């Protein structure tokens, strides 16, 4: 969890960064932005497993 700078997160207070990696394929990153930590935790659960490598 990081505090985003104005250039990236605009007016958001929190940013959680999730990275996934697959050898010989790619790296992918999620950036979850929210104004409070509870909302961040609640909202990220629904989409957490949506990015997958084949």
mmCIF file of N, CA and C in Angstrom:
data_model
loop_
_atom_site.group_PDB
_atom_site.id
_atom_site.type_symbol
_atom_site.label_atom_id
_atom_site.label_comp_id
_atom_site.label_asym_id
_atom_site.label_seq_id
_atom_site.Cartn_x
_atom_site.Cartn_y
_atom_site.Cartn_z
ATOM 1 N N UNK A 1 0.856 -1.163 0.000
ATOM 2 C CA UNK A 1 0.000 0.000 0.000
ATOM 3 C C UNK A 1 0.899 1.222 0.000
ATOM 4 N N UNK A 2 0.583 2.156 -0.886
ATOM 5 C CA UNK A 2 1.355 3.391 -0.983
ATOM 6 C C UNK A 2 0.405 4.578 -1.053
ATOM 7 N N UNK A 3 0.938 5.743 -0.794
ATOM 8 C CA UNK A 3 0.178 6.968 -0.970
ATOM 9 C C UNK A 3 0.524 7.516 -2.351
ATOM 10 N N UNK A 4 -0.447 7.546 -3.263
ATOM 11 C CA UNK A 4 -0.134 7.991 -4.623
ATOM 12 C C UNK A 4 0.189 9.478 -4.687
ATOM 13 N N UNK A 5 1.060 9.818 -5.588
ATOM 14 C CA UNK A 5 1.366 11.228 -5.835
ATOM 15 C C UNK A 5 0.275 11.829 -6.705
ATOM 16 N N UNK A 6 0.206 13.124 -6.684
ATOM 17 C CA UNK A 6 -0.830 13.840 -7.431
ATOM 18 C C UNK A 6 -0.789 13.516 -8.933
ATOM 19 N N UNK A 7 0.403 13.305 -9.487
ATOM 20 C CA UNK A 7 0.534 13.037 -10.928
ATOM 21 C C UNK A 7 -0.147 11.730 -11.324
ATOM 22 N N UNK A 8 -0.192 10.760 -10.418
ATOM 23 C CA UNK A 8 -0.761 9.448 -10.752
ATOM 24 C C UNK A 8 -2.157 9.269 -10.162
ATOM 25 N N UNK A 9 -2.281 9.462 -8.869
ATOM 26 C CA UNK A 9 -3.515 9.144 -8.178
ATOM 27 C C UNK A 9 -4.510 10.269 -8.077
ATOM 28 N N UNK A 10 -4.184 11.401 -8.632
ATOM 29 C CA UNK A 10 -5.018 12.598 -8.569
ATOM 30 C C UNK A 10 -5.426 12.881 -7.133
ATOM 31 N N UNK A 11 -6.667 12.665 -6.774
ATOM 32 C CA UNK A 11 -7.113 13.012 -5.428
ATOM 33 C C UNK A 11 -7.303 11.809 -4.513
ATOM 34 N N UNK A 12 -6.834 10.624 -4.926
ATOM 35 C CA UNK A 12 -6.983 9.441 -4.091
ATOM 36 C C UNK A 12 -5.945 9.426 -2.983
ATOM 37 N N UNK A 13 -6.324 8.847 -1.851
ATOM 38 C CA UNK A 13 -5.440 8.818 -0.693
ATOM 39 C C UNK A 13 -4.599 7.537 -0.635
ATOM 40 N N UNK A 14 -5.130 6.426 -1.143
ATOM 41 C CA UNK A 14 -4.440 5.135 -1.061
ATOM 42 C C UNK A 14 -4.335 4.460 -2.417
ATOM 43 N N UNK A 15 -3.270 3.715 -2.584
ATOM 44 C CA UNK A 15 -3.071 2.908 -3.783
ATOM 45 C C UNK A 15 -2.441 1.579 -3.362
ATOM 46 N N UNK A 16 -3.103 0.494 -3.699
ATOM 47 C CA UNK A 16 -2.523 -0.825 -3.465
ATOM 48 C C UNK A 16 -2.059 -1.352 -4.817
ATOM 49 N N UNK A 17 -0.817 -1.796 -4.867
ATOM 50 C CA UNK A 17 -0.232 -2.299 -6.106
ATOM 51 C C UNK A 17 -0.047 -3.801 -5.973
ATOM 52 N N UNK A 18 -0.584 -4.539 -6.944
ATOM 53 C CA UNK A 18 -0.443 -5.989 -6.985
ATOM 54 C C UNK A 18 0.271 -6.324 -8.294
ATOM 55 N N UNK A 19 1.312 -7.143 -8.204
ATOM 56 C CA UNK A 19 2.055 -7.564 -9.396
ATOM 57 C C UNK A 19 1.943 -9.073 -9.548
ATOM 58 N N UNK A 20 1.726 -9.529 -10.787
ATOM 59 C CA UNK A 20 1.773 -10.960 -11.071
ATOM 60 C C UNK A 20 2.783 -11.182 -12.190
ATOM 61 N N UNK A 21 3.367 -12.368 -12.198
ATOM 62 C CA UNK A 21 4.441 -12.677 -13.138
ATOM 63 C C UNK A 21 4.280 -14.099 -13.638
ATOM 64 N N UNK A 22 4.569 -14.313 -14.901
ATOM 65 C CA UNK A 22 4.630 -15.654 -15.473
ATOM 66 C C UNK A 22 5.913 -15.729 -16.285
ATOM 67 N N UNK A 23 6.739 -16.719 -15.956
ATOM 68 C CA UNK A 23 8.006 -16.889 -16.665
ATOM 69 C C UNK A 23 7.781 -16.984 -18.166
ATOM 70 N N UNK A 24 8.632 -16.348 -18.925
ATOM 71 C CA UNK A 24 8.602 -16.340 -20.393
ATOM 72 C C UNK A 24 7.294 -15.824 -20.980
ATOM 73 N N UNK A 25 6.540 -15.058 -20.202
ATOM 74 C CA UNK A 25 5.286 -14.516 -20.717
ATOM 75 C C UNK A 25 5.218 -13.011 -20.493
ATOM 76 N N UNK A 26 5.002 -12.610 -19.254
ATOM 77 C CA UNK A 26 4.823 -11.177 -18.994
ATOM 78 C C UNK A 26 4.748 -10.898 -17.502
ATOM 79 N N UNK A 27 4.711 -9.620 -17.200
ATOM 80 C CA UNK A 27 4.393 -9.129 -15.871
ATOM 81 C C UNK A 27 3.130 -8.277 -16.028
ATOM 82 N N UNK A 28 2.295 -8.299 -15.006
ATOM 83 C CA UNK A 28 1.086 -7.468 -15.028
ATOM 84 C C UNK A 28 0.919 -6.829 -13.660
ATOM 85 N N UNK A 29 0.318 -5.654 -13.664
ATOM 86 C CA UNK A 29 0.177 -4.897 -12.423
ATOM 87 C C UNK A 29 -1.247 -4.392 -12.270
ATOM 88 N N UNK A 30 -1.769 -4.514 -11.063
ATOM 89 C CA UNK A 30 -3.046 -3.913 -10.684
ATOM 90 C C UNK A 30 -2.731 -2.670 -9.860
ATOM 91 N N UNK A 31 -3.485 -1.621 -10.061
ATOM 92 C CA UNK A 31 -3.399 -0.432 -9.214
ATOM 93 C C UNK A 31 -4.801 -0.145 -8.706
ATOM 94 N N UNK A 32 -5.040 -0.405 -7.432
ATOM 95 C CA UNK A 32 -6.319 -0.123 -6.798
ATOM 96 C C UNK A 32 -6.219 1.233 -6.110
ATOM 97 N N UNK A 33 -7.119 2.136 -6.436
ATOM 98 C CA UNK A 33 -7.126 3.479 -5.853
ATOM 99 C C UNK A 33 -8.409 3.687 -5.048
ATOM 100 N N UNK A 34 -8.261 4.284 -3.866
ATOM 101 C CA UNK A 34 -9.425 4.551 -3.016
ATOM 102 C C UNK A 34 -9.114 5.677 -2.043
ATOM 103 N N UNK A 35 -10.167 6.196 -1.449
ATOM 104 C CA UNK A 35 -10.008 7.265 -0.467
ATOM 105 C C UNK A 35 -9.873 6.741 0.959
ATOM 106 N N UNK A 36 -10.304 5.495 1.197
ATOM 107 C CA UNK A 36 -10.121 4.917 2.531
ATOM 108 C C UNK A 36 -9.771 3.430 2.395
ATOM 109 N N UNK A 37 -9.073 2.910 3.391
ATOM 110 C CA UNK A 37 -8.557 1.543 3.320
ATOM 111 C C UNK A 37 -9.669 0.502 3.322
ATOM 112 N N UNK A 38 -10.740 0.727 4.045
ATOM 113 C CA UNK A 38 -11.822 -0.255 4.097
ATOM 114 C C UNK A 38 -12.475 -0.416 2.730
ATOM 115 N N UNK A 39 -12.748 0.675 2.049
ATOM 116 C CA UNK A 39 -13.313 0.612 0.704
ATOM 117 C C UNK A 39 -12.364 -0.112 -0.231
ATOM 118 N N UNK A 40 -11.102 0.166 -0.127
ATOM 119 C CA UNK A 40 -10.101 -0.490 -0.956
ATOM 120 C C UNK A 40 -10.157 -1.997 -0.775
ATOM 121 N N UNK A 41 -10.158 -2.461 0.459
ATOM 122 C CA UNK A 41 -10.201 -3.901 0.745
ATOM 123 C C UNK A 41 -11.491 -4.538 0.239
ATOM 124 N N UNK A 42 -12.609 -3.880 0.433
ATOM 125 C CA UNK A 42 -13.901 -4.420 0.002
ATOM 126 C C UNK A 42 -14.009 -4.486 -1.519
ATOM 127 N N UNK A 43 -13.628 -3.442 -2.205
ATOM 128 C CA UNK A 43 -13.798 -3.368 -3.652
ATOM 129 C C UNK A 43 -12.812 -4.238 -4.432
ATOM 130 N N UNK A 44 -11.621 -4.442 -3.907
ATOM 131 C CA UNK A 44 -10.629 -5.201 -4.667
ATOM 132 C C UNK A 44 -10.939 -6.693 -4.694
ATOM 133 N N UNK A 45 -11.690 -7.201 -3.729
ATOM 134 C CA UNK A 45 -11.993 -8.631 -3.677
ATOM 135 C C UNK A 45 -12.749 -9.102 -4.922
ATOM 136 N N UNK A 46 -13.641 -8.291 -5.428
ATOM 137 C CA UNK A 46 -14.470 -8.678 -6.569
ATOM 138 C C UNK A 46 -13.676 -8.854 -7.857
ATOM 139 N N UNK A 47 -12.588 -8.123 -8.025
ATOM 140 C CA UNK A 47 -11.834 -8.176 -9.283
ATOM 141 C C UNK A 47 -10.435 -8.766 -9.143
ATOM 142 N N UNK A 48 -10.063 -9.187 -7.944
ATOM 143 C CA UNK A 48 -8.696 -9.628 -7.686
ATOM 144 C C UNK A 48 -8.257 -10.765 -8.598
ATOM 145 N N UNK A 49 -9.125 -11.734 -8.866
ATOM 146 C CA UNK A 49 -8.758 -12.897 -9.666
ATOM 147 C C UNK A 49 -9.126 -12.759 -11.146
ATOM 148 N N UNK A 50 -9.476 -11.579 -11.587
ATOM 149 C CA UNK A 50 -9.891 -11.397 -12.977
ATOM 150 C C UNK A 50 -8.733 -11.378 -13.968
ATOM 151 N N UNK A 51 -7.540 -11.054 -13.530
ATOM 152 C CA UNK A 51 -6.380 -11.028 -14.428
ATOM 153 C C UNK A 51 -5.603 -12.317 -14.250
ATOM 154 N N UNK A 52 -5.525 -13.116 -15.333
ATOM 155 C CA UNK A 52 -4.841 -14.410 -15.280
ATOM 156 C C UNK A 52 -4.033 -14.610 -16.548
ATOM 157 N N UNK A 53 -3.000 -15.384 -16.427
ATOM 158 C CA UNK A 53 -2.230 -15.797 -17.599
ATOM 159 C C UNK A 53 -2.728 -17.145 -18.079
ATOM 160 N N UNK A 54 -2.729 -17.344 -19.387
ATOM 161 C CA UNK A 54 -3.102 -18.651 -19.959
ATOM 162 C C UNK A 54 -1.904 -19.575 -19.979
#
